[in-house]
Short mmCIF file of C-alpha atoms in Angstrom, two decimals:
data_model
loop_
_atom_site.label_atom_id
_atom_site.label_comp_id
_atom_site.label_asym_id
_atom_site.label_seq_id
_atom_site.Cartn_x
_atom_site.Cartn_y
_atom_site.Cartn_z
CA UNK A 1 20.13 20.16 -12.66
CA UNK A 2 20.08 16.39 -13.10
CA UNK A 3 21.54 14.20 -10.36
CA UNK A 4 22.14 10.59 -11.33
CA UNK A 5 23.48 7.75 -9.22
CA UNK A 6 23.15 4.01 -9.58
CA UNK A 7 19.93 4.14 -7.61
CA UNK A 8 18.44 7.62 -7.68
CA UNK A 9 17.40 10.24 -10.22
CA UNK A 10 16.15 13.79 -9.50
CA UNK A 11 15.25 16.83 -11.69
CA UNK A 12 12.28 19.44 -11.85
CA UNK A 13 9.19 18.16 -10.01
CA UNK A 14 9.60 14.37 -9.88
CA UNK A 15 11.75 12.18 -7.69
CA UNK A 16 12.53 9.00 -9.64
CA UNK A 17 14.16 6.31 -7.55
CA UNK A 18 15.65 3.36 -9.38
CA UNK A 19 15.38 0.43 -6.98
CA UNK A 20 17.68 -2.43 -7.79
CA UNK A 21 17.14 -6.09 -6.90
CA UNK A 22 19.86 -7.82 -5.01
CA UNK A 23 -11.81 3.25 -11.72
CA UNK A 24 -13.87 1.07 -10.79
CA UNK A 25 -17.12 0.28 -8.96
CA UNK A 26 -18.00 1.82 -5.61
CA UNK A 27 -19.48 -0.60 -3.04
CA UNK A 28 -19.81 1.85 -0.16
CA UNK A 29 -23.60 1.94 -0.31
CA UNK A 30 -25.47 -1.33 -0.77
CA UNK A 31 -27.89 -1.31 -3.73
CA UNK A 32 -31.51 -2.31 -3.34
CA UNK A 33 -31.89 -6.08 -3.20
CA UNK A 34 -28.40 -6.70 -1.79
CA UNK A 35 -28.26 -9.94 0.18
CA UNK A 36 -27.01 -10.18 3.76
CA UNK A 37 -23.92 -12.01 2.53
CA UNK A 38 -23.14 -9.27 0.01
CA UNK A 39 -23.59 -6.62 2.71
CA UNK A 40 -21.19 -8.55 4.89
CA UNK A 41 -18.53 -8.33 2.21
CA UNK A 42 -19.19 -4.64 1.65
CA UNK A 43 -18.62 -3.99 5.34
CA UNK A 44 -15.14 -5.52 4.96
CA UNK A 45 -15.85 -8.77 6.84
CA UNK A 46 -14.98 -11.06 3.93
CA UNK A 47 -11.41 -11.97 3.08
CA UNK A 48 -11.84 -11.18 -0.58
CA UNK A 49 -14.25 -10.10 -3.30
CA UNK A 50 -13.17 -12.61 -5.90
CA UNK A 51 -10.33 -14.68 -7.31
CA UNK A 52 -9.56 -14.64 -11.00
CA UNK A 53 -7.08 -16.42 -13.25
CA UNK A 54 -5.64 -14.28 -16.03
CA UNK A 55 -4.17 -16.18 -18.97
CA UNK A 56 -2.31 -14.96 -22.04
CA UNK A 57 -4.22 -15.90 -25.17
CA UNK A 58 -2.96 -15.45 -28.72
CA UNK A 59 -4.98 -13.00 -30.80
CA UNK A 60 -5.66 -13.24 -34.55
CA UNK A 61 -2.75 -10.85 -35.08
CA UNK A 62 -0.43 -13.28 -33.27
CA UNK A 63 0.13 -11.20 -30.12
CA UNK A 64 -0.59 -12.50 -26.61
CA UNK A 65 -3.36 -10.65 -24.78
CA UNK A 66 -4.38 -11.16 -21.11
CA UNK A 67 -7.87 -12.61 -20.62
CA UNK A 68 -9.76 -13.81 -17.55
CA UNK A 69 -10.23 -17.56 -17.84
CA UNK A 70 -11.53 -18.32 -14.33
CA UNK A 71 -13.52 -16.30 -11.79
CA UNK A 72 -14.74 -17.20 -8.31
CA UNK A 73 -17.37 -16.48 -7.30
CA UNK A 74 -19.47 -15.62 -10.30
CA UNK A 75 -21.65 -12.62 -9.54
CA UNK A 76 -25.14 -13.22 -10.85
CA UNK A 77 -28.25 -11.08 -10.69
CA UNK A 78 -26.51 -7.77 -11.23
CA UNK A 79 -28.35 -4.86 -12.80
CA UNK A 80 -26.92 -3.32 -15.96
CA UNK A 81 -24.75 -0.58 -14.40
CA UNK A 82 -23.27 -3.07 -11.89
CA UNK A 83 -22.41 -5.46 -14.71
CA UNK A 84 -20.78 -2.66 -16.71
CA UNK A 85 -18.74 -1.52 -13.73
CA UNK A 86 -17.59 -5.08 -13.03
CA UNK A 87 -16.47 -5.45 -16.65
CA UNK A 88 -14.36 -2.31 -16.23
CA UNK A 89 -12.86 -3.72 -13.04
CA UNK A 90 -12.01 -7.05 -14.67
CA UNK A 91 -10.42 -5.25 -17.62
CA UNK A 92 -8.28 -3.23 -15.21
CA UNK A 93 -7.22 -6.44 -13.43
CA UNK A 94 -5.87 -7.92 -16.68
CA UNK A 95 -3.80 -4.75 -17.27
CA UNK A 96 -2.25 -4.83 -13.81
CA UNK A 97 -1.56 -8.57 -13.85
CA UNK A 98 0.35 -8.17 -17.13
CA UNK A 99 1.44 -4.50 -17.23
CA UNK A 100 4.00 -5.28 -19.95
CA UNK A 101 1.25 -5.26 -22.57
CA UNK A 102 1.39 -7.71 -25.48
CA UNK A 103 5.18 -8.20 -25.58
CA UNK A 104 5.13 -11.86 -24.52
CA UNK A 105 6.44 -15.10 -25.96
CA UNK A 106 6.11 -18.74 -24.81
CA UNK A 107 8.61 -19.71 -22.09
CA UNK A 108 10.04 -22.94 -20.73
CA UNK A 109 11.21 -21.36 -17.45
CA UNK A 110 9.69 -18.51 -15.45
CA UNK A 111 10.44 -17.40 -11.90
CA UNK A 112 7.18 -17.14 -9.93
CA UNK A 113 6.61 -13.68 -8.41
CA UNK A 114 4.02 -12.15 -6.12
CA UNK A 115 3.09 -8.48 -6.18
CA UNK A 116 0.18 -6.17 -5.40
CA UNK A 117 -1.61 -3.20 -6.90
CA UNK A 118 -4.42 -0.83 -5.97
CA UNK A 119 -7.67 -0.13 -7.79
CA UNK A 120 -8.82 3.41 -6.94
CA UNK A 121 -12.53 3.99 -7.31
CA UNK A 122 -14.44 7.10 -8.33
CA UNK A 123 -15.18 8.02 -4.71
CA UNK A 124 -11.50 7.70 -3.76
CA UNK A 125 -11.85 4.38 -1.93
CA UNK A 126 -9.41 1.63 -2.79
CA UNK A 127 -9.42 -2.08 -3.43
CA UNK A 128 -6.26 -4.16 -3.25
CA UNK A 129 -5.19 -6.58 -5.94
CA UNK A 130 -2.84 -9.43 -5.01
CA UNK A 131 -1.23 -11.22 -7.91
CA UNK A 132 0.97 -14.29 -8.32
CA UNK A 133 2.40 -14.98 -11.78
CA UNK A 134 3.75 -18.39 -12.61
CA UNK A 135 4.21 -20.79 -15.48
CA UNK A 136 1.21 -23.13 -15.82
CA UNK A 137 1.81 -26.85 -15.72
CA UNK A 138 2.50 -28.53 -19.02
CA UNK A 139 5.25 -29.41 -21.43
CA UNK A 140 7.10 -27.25 -23.88
CA UNK A 141 7.13 -23.47 -24.15
CA UNK A 142 4.01 -21.67 -22.84
CA UNK A 143 3.15 -18.17 -21.62
CA UNK A 144 2.78 -17.52 -17.86
CA UNK A 145 -0.56 -17.00 -16.15
CA UNK A 146 -1.61 -14.98 -13.14
CA UNK A 147 -3.77 -15.70 -10.09
CA UNK A 148 -5.32 -12.50 -8.72
CA UNK A 149 -7.32 -11.87 -5.56
CA UNK A 150 -9.28 -8.63 -5.16
CA UNK A 151 -9.97 -7.50 -1.59
CA UNK A 152 -10.65 -4.35 0.40
CA UNK A 153 -8.23 -5.67 2.99
CA UNK A 154 -4.57 -4.63 2.91
CA UNK A 155 -2.47 -7.52 4.21
CA UNK A 156 0.20 -8.63 1.74
CA UNK A 157 1.81 -11.32 3.90
CA UNK A 158 -1.48 -13.03 4.65
CA UNK A 159 -2.57 -13.12 1.00
CA UNK A 160 0.86 -14.44 -0.03
CA UNK A 161 0.20 -17.43 2.21
CA UNK A 162 -3.24 -17.85 0.63
CA UNK A 163 -1.55 -17.93 -2.79
CA UNK A 164 0.73 -20.72 -1.55
CA UNK A 165 -2.37 -22.79 -0.81
CA UNK A 166 -4.03 -21.88 -4.12
CA UNK A 167 -0.90 -22.82 -6.07
CA UNK A 168 -0.61 -26.15 -4.22
CA UNK A 169 -4.18 -27.05 -5.15
CA UNK A 170 -3.77 -25.83 -8.71
CA UNK A 171 -0.99 -28.40 -9.18
CA UNK A 172 -3.61 -31.08 -8.50
CA UNK A 173 -6.62 -29.61 -10.30
CA UNK A 174 -8.39 -26.29 -10.80
CA UNK A 175 -11.42 -27.95 -9.19
CA UNK A 176 -9.48 -28.12 -5.90
CA UNK A 177 -9.31 -24.34 -5.66
CA UNK A 178 -13.06 -23.82 -5.35
CA UNK A 179 -13.71 -25.54 -1.95
CA UNK A 180 -10.68 -23.86 -0.39
CA UNK A 181 -11.65 -20.37 -1.56
CA UNK A 182 -15.29 -21.00 -0.57
CA UNK A 183 -14.19 -21.91 2.98
CA UNK A 184 -11.98 -18.84 3.06
CA UNK A 185 -14.76 -16.58 1.84
CA UNK A 186 -17.10 -17.80 4.56
CA UNK A 187 -14.54 -17.37 7.33
CA UNK A 188 -14.53 -14.25 9.51
CA UNK A 189 -11.57 -11.96 8.90
CA UNK A 190 -9.48 -12.00 12.12
CA UNK A 191 -8.78 -8.93 14.23
CA UNK A 192 -5.14 -7.72 14.42
CA UNK A 193 -3.01 -10.27 16.25
CA UNK A 194 -5.65 -13.02 15.90
CA UNK A 195 -5.72 -16.22 13.83
CA UNK A 196 -8.41 -17.84 11.72
CA UNK A 197 -8.22 -21.55 10.84
CA UNK A 198 -9.52 -22.87 7.53
CA UNK A 199 -10.31 -26.56 6.96
CA UNK A 200 -9.57 -27.84 3.47
CA UNK A 201 -9.38 -31.34 1.94
CA UNK A 202 -6.39 -32.29 -0.20
CA UNK A 203 -6.23 -35.68 -2.01
CA UNK A 204 -3.68 -38.10 -0.52
CA UNK A 205 -3.29 -35.79 2.50
CA UNK A 206 -6.79 -35.63 3.91
CA UNK A 207 -8.21 -32.61 5.72
CA UNK A 208 -5.68 -29.86 6.38
CA UNK A 209 -5.95 -26.97 8.82
CA UNK A 210 -4.54 -23.72 7.40
CA UNK A 211 -3.82 -21.04 10.00
CA UNK A 212 -3.89 -17.41 8.84
CA UNK A 213 -2.64 -14.82 11.34
CA UNK A 214 -2.79 -11.02 11.13
CA UNK A 215 0.09 -8.99 12.58
CA UNK A 216 -0.62 -7.16 15.84
CA UNK A 217 0.31 -3.81 14.28
CA UNK A 218 -2.42 -3.70 11.64
CA UNK A 219 -1.06 -0.57 9.91
CA UNK A 220 2.11 -2.53 9.06
CA UNK A 221 0.45 -5.72 7.83
CA UNK A 222 0.67 -4.68 4.17
CA UNK A 223 4.33 -3.72 4.47
CA UNK A 224 7.70 -5.41 4.12
CA UNK A 225 10.42 -2.83 4.76
CA UNK A 226 13.23 -5.25 3.90
CA UNK A 227 13.02 -4.61 0.16
CA UNK A 228 12.99 -0.82 0.63
CA UNK A 229 16.18 -0.81 2.70
CA UNK A 230 17.85 -3.42 0.51
CA UNK A 231 17.27 -1.33 -2.60
CA UNK A 232 17.91 2.20 -1.28
CA UNK A 233 20.49 3.66 1.09
CA UNK A 234 19.32 5.28 4.33
CA UNK A 235 19.98 8.72 2.83
CA UNK A 236 17.85 7.87 -0.19
CA UNK A 237 15.03 6.58 2.02
CA UNK A 238 15.04 9.88 3.92
CA UNK A 239 14.99 11.76 0.59
CA UNK A 240 11.97 9.79 -0.63
CA UNK A 241 10.24 10.25 2.75
CA UNK A 242 10.73 14.02 2.50
CA UNK A 243 9.37 14.08 -1.05
CA UNK A 244 6.32 12.03 -0.03
CA UNK A 245 5.63 14.21 3.02
CA UNK A 246 5.68 17.27 0.74
CA UNK A 247 3.35 15.45 -1.72
CA UNK A 248 5.74 15.54 -4.67
CA UNK A 249 5.52 13.42 -7.80
CA UNK A 250 7.55 10.28 -7.14
CA UNK A 251 8.44 7.47 -9.55
CA UNK A 252 10.11 4.21 -8.51
CA UNK A 253 11.92 2.23 -11.19
CA UNK A 254 12.79 -1.48 -10.98
CA UNK A 255 12.93 -4.64 -13.06
CA UNK A 256 10.86 -6.89 -10.80
CA UNK A 257 7.16 -6.22 -10.24
CA UNK A 258 7.40 -7.57 -6.69
CA UNK A 259 10.14 -5.05 -5.89
CA UNK A 260 8.04 -2.15 -7.15
CA UNK A 261 4.94 -3.08 -5.17
CA UNK A 262 6.84 -3.80 -1.93
CA UNK A 263 8.87 -0.57 -2.08
CA UNK A 264 5.98 1.76 -2.91
CA UNK A 265 3.74 0.33 -0.17
CA UNK A 266 6.63 0.63 2.32
CA UNK A 267 7.10 4.31 1.43
CA UNK A 268 3.38 4.98 1.90
CA UNK A 269 3.59 3.34 5.35
CA UNK A 270 6.40 5.73 6.38
CA UNK A 271 3.81 8.53 6.35
CA UNK A 272 1.80 7.02 9.23
CA UNK A 273 -0.37 8.37 10.87
CA UNK A 274 -1.04 10.28 7.65
CA UNK A 275 -2.32 8.66 4.47
CA UNK A 276 -1.24 9.34 0.89
CA UNK A 277 -4.29 10.91 -0.75
CA UNK A 278 -3.20 11.30 -4.37
CA UNK A 279 -2.63 8.99 -7.35
CA UNK A 280 -1.14 5.69 -6.18
CA UNK A 281 -0.18 3.10 -8.81
CA UNK A 282 2.35 0.57 -7.55
CA UNK A 283 2.78 -0.88 -11.06
CA UNK A 284 1.96 1.31 -14.04
CA UNK A 285 0.79 -0.69 -17.09
CA UNK A 286 2.63 0.28 -20.27
CA UNK A 287 -0.62 1.50 -21.82
CA UNK A 288 -1.00 4.02 -18.94
CA UNK A 289 2.59 5.31 -18.91
CA UNK A 290 1.45 8.84 -19.83
CA UNK A 291 0.31 9.20 -16.20
CA UNK A 292 3.90 10.28 -15.40
CA UNK A 293 3.10 13.57 -17.20
CA UNK A 294 0.29 14.42 -14.74
CA UNK A 295 0.83 17.74 -12.91
CA UNK A 296 -0.64 16.46 -9.62
CA UNK A 297 1.22 14.49 -6.88
CA UNK A 298 1.63 10.75 -7.35
CA UNK A 299 3.43 7.61 -6.20
CA UNK A 300 4.17 5.43 -9.24
CA UNK A 301 6.03 2.20 -9.89
CA UNK A 302 7.47 1.84 -13.40
CA UNK A 303 9.38 -1.08 -14.89
CA UNK A 304 12.95 -0.24 -15.86
CA UNK A 305 12.40 -0.94 -19.55
CA UNK A 306 10.11 2.13 -19.60
CA UNK A 307 12.65 4.33 -17.82
CA UNK A 308 13.29 6.53 -20.86
CA UNK A 309 9.68 7.68 -20.71
CA UNK A 310 10.07 8.98 -17.14
CA UNK A 311 11.36 12.56 -17.38
CA UNK A 312 10.94 15.94 -15.67
CA UNK A 313 12.69 15.39 -12.32
CA UNK A 314 13.89 17.64 -9.43
CA UNK A 315 15.86 18.05 -6.19
CA UNK A 316 14.23 17.72 -2.77
CA UNK A 317 15.50 19.14 0.53
CA UNK A 318 16.18 16.47 3.16
CA UNK A 319 14.68 16.77 6.66
CA UNK A 320 17.40 17.87 9.09
CA UNK A 321 16.76 15.14 11.65
CA UNK A 322 19.90 13.41 12.96
CA UNK A 323 18.04 11.00 15.35
CA UNK A 324 16.05 9.74 12.34
CA UNK A 325 19.29 8.84 10.52
CA UNK A 326 20.78 7.30 13.66
CA UNK A 327 17.78 4.98 13.99
CA UNK A 328 18.08 3.96 10.34
CA UNK A 329 21.73 3.02 10.85
CA UNK A 330 20.42 0.13 12.97
CA UNK A 331 18.70 -1.32 9.89
CA UNK A 332 22.04 -2.61 8.59
CA UNK A 333 22.52 -4.71 11.74
CA UNK A 334 19.15 -6.51 11.55
CA UNK A 335 18.82 -10.01 10.14
CA UNK A 336 16.88 -10.12 6.81
CA UNK A 337 14.44 -12.61 8.38
CA UNK A 338 13.66 -10.41 11.40
CA UNK A 339 10.63 -8.64 9.90
CA UNK A 340 9.07 -7.59 13.22
CA UNK A 341 12.36 -6.17 14.53
CA UNK A 342 12.85 -4.20 11.30
CA UNK A 343 9.31 -2.84 11.50
CA UNK A 344 10.00 -1.74 15.08
CA UNK A 345 13.19 0.08 14.09
CA UNK A 346 11.48 1.86 11.19
CA UNK A 347 8.59 2.80 13.49
CA UNK A 348 11.00 4.27 16.04
CA UNK A 349 12.74 6.25 13.29
CA UNK A 350 9.89 7.87 11.35
CA UNK A 351 6.94 8.08 13.75
CA UNK A 352 8.82 10.28 16.29
CA UNK A 353 9.53 12.72 13.45
CA UNK A 354 5.81 13.47 13.17
CA UNK A 355 5.37 13.30 16.96
CA UNK A 356 7.99 16.05 17.45
CA UNK A 357 6.96 18.25 14.53
CA UNK A 358 3.14 18.12 14.57
CA UNK A 359 2.26 16.06 17.66
CA UNK A 360 0.97 19.15 19.50
CA UNK A 361 -1.94 19.53 17.03
CA UNK A 362 -4.67 18.66 19.56
CA UNK A 363 -3.70 21.62 21.76
CA UNK A 364 -4.75 23.93 18.94
CA UNK A 365 -8.19 22.49 18.19
CA UNK A 366 -10.78 24.67 19.94
CA UNK A 367 -14.08 23.09 20.88
CA UNK A 368 -17.23 24.46 22.48
CA UNK A 369 -19.57 22.82 24.96
CA UNK A 370 -22.39 22.35 22.43
CA UNK A 371 -20.81 19.33 20.76
CA UNK A 372 -20.09 21.10 17.48
CA UNK A 373 -16.99 20.21 15.41
CA UNK A 374 -13.71 21.67 16.63
CA UNK A 375 -11.74 24.34 14.78
CA UNK A 376 -8.01 23.95 14.13
CA UNK A 377 -5.97 27.12 14.76
CA UNK A 378 -3.29 26.58 12.13
CA UNK A 379 -1.39 29.85 12.52
CA UNK A 380 -1.06 29.55 16.30
CA UNK A 381 -0.10 25.89 15.81
CA UNK A 382 2.99 26.47 13.68
CA UNK A 383 3.91 29.74 15.43
CA UNK A 384 4.28 27.72 18.64
CA UNK A 385 7.22 25.81 17.14
CA UNK A 386 10.53 27.26 18.36
CA UNK A 387 12.86 25.78 15.73
CA UNK A 388 12.89 27.92 12.59
CA UNK A 389 13.76 24.90 10.40
CA UNK A 390 10.95 22.78 11.85
CA UNK A 391 8.50 25.70 11.60
CA UNK A 392 9.37 26.10 7.91
CA UNK A 393 8.68 22.39 7.28
CA UNK A 394 5.42 22.38 9.25
CA UNK A 395 4.12 25.48 7.47
CA UNK A 396 4.48 23.63 4.15
CA UNK A 397 3.19 20.36 5.57
CA UNK A 398 -0.02 22.08 6.70
CA UNK A 399 -0.79 22.73 3.03
CA UNK A 400 -0.74 19.04 2.08
CA UNK A 401 -3.93 17.13 1.49
CA UNK A 402 -2.87 14.33 3.83
CA UNK A 403 -2.61 16.72 6.81
CA UNK A 404 -5.79 18.55 5.82
CA UNK A 405 -7.85 15.34 5.86
CA UNK A 406 -6.15 14.18 9.06
CA UNK A 407 -7.04 17.39 10.91
CA UNK A 408 -10.59 17.35 9.51
CA UNK A 409 -11.09 13.97 11.18
CA UNK A 410 -9.66 15.35 14.41
CA UNK A 411 -12.06 18.30 14.29
CA UNK A 412 -15.02 15.91 13.97
CA UNK A 413 -13.96 13.79 16.94
CA UNK A 414 -15.10 14.52 20.53
CA UNK A 415 -12.63 16.00 23.00
CA UNK A 416 -11.65 12.68 24.56
CA UNK A 417 -8.35 10.76 24.80
CA UNK A 418 -7.39 9.49 21.35
CA UNK A 419 -6.49 5.86 20.70
CA UNK A 420 -3.72 4.39 18.55
CA UNK A 421 0.04 4.15 18.56
CA UNK A 422 0.56 7.72 17.25
CA UNK A 423 -1.36 9.23 20.15
CA UNK A 424 0.41 6.90 22.58
CA UNK A 425 3.79 8.15 21.33
CA UNK A 426 2.61 11.76 21.65
CA UNK A 427 1.69 11.22 25.30
CA UNK A 428 5.04 9.54 25.98
CA UNK A 429 6.92 12.42 24.32
CA UNK A 430 4.98 15.07 26.24
CA UNK A 431 5.60 13.26 29.54
CA UNK A 432 9.30 13.06 28.71
CA UNK A 433 9.43 16.82 28.04
CA UNK A 434 7.72 17.51 31.37
CA UNK A 435 10.31 15.43 33.22
CA UNK A 436 13.14 17.21 31.43
CA UNK A 437 11.71 20.62 32.40
CA UNK A 438 11.31 19.47 36.01
CA UNK A 439 14.98 18.39 36.13
CA UNK A 440 16.12 21.79 34.83
CA UNK A 441 14.21 23.57 37.59
CA UNK A 442 16.03 21.53 40.20
#
């Protein structure tokens, strides 16, 4: 069966959502000879790994090919395997900055857009790529170019502001970018809710102070839910959430690269406190389009012009959770500029779903007094659920990789009160149930 609407497609084992607009190097272990500054970056204390400019250059055959024309900082003193791995990374960056391939022509007008992608490494760790494409300064028709920042830090809003500063300096001179990025690289990355201030000199304006603030809810700092709810109906969002929770193969289709990256990252955030563990490509380069034929779960973003190559789709059962839908109805009443309010509404809609269905997990982790890892009693866990519908969902959810890795981490942790918003919501829910039981007795 094939279901088609203006926004959603489903058939066989893929959910393909058409959203409309209104392996690279591992740095986990420091190699011999690594400097203190390099180790600081590897520990995640630097804002970024490097900034590159990707330009479209005409080949001998007459086609435009993306090439890196600027890189900061230059990494010297690498051994052979490090150099080879970096070359692979840089090649991947050019593909993701211009996923359309070689089908380019000089332009006189081009709407600047900002989007992100993820580089997944051999060990499963991820680096984030932030890209802004724009038309370089000049006269006459010319191809666009892309500024790209590679970082282990996921914070789209913050890096968008950094791009604003890079673009402003680029209008003056490429030489103006270096001191700003150097100051940024040397600055300490702020904790959630904190601000770091960067001093930077701009001709005719003097020294400027740029303030960069991280959101208080760090797990939402890479997310903008506005695009997701502008492109899909509430019912469609619930459908995609269900498919992601069951680790299906999901393809998002849109014209704009920024729409694809914002929607796919928003969907991944709906799974909190769980993390998507499978293939995650927010923008699939044309040369890699065959990835849609993979038999394993994935979250993919595909440009609409490649839509004919996305086939093999199926139906997904929606979670029967009326409160979830009632919360989402509030989304329509929120101002488009009220990002924090929207995040709060989405949090109150989706997080309680996991609190109610699997929030009792810690009661079924047995631990001994010798400090050995705990053991999760999965059968007793889902048998304790009274609702047959919920029990059916949980039994399937226990088989997902995201829950398996989540519970493995729980088993390794000591038997002490857990921190974080998920655990806070669990405590609140359990206290509420106790009060309700006490009222019934009286």
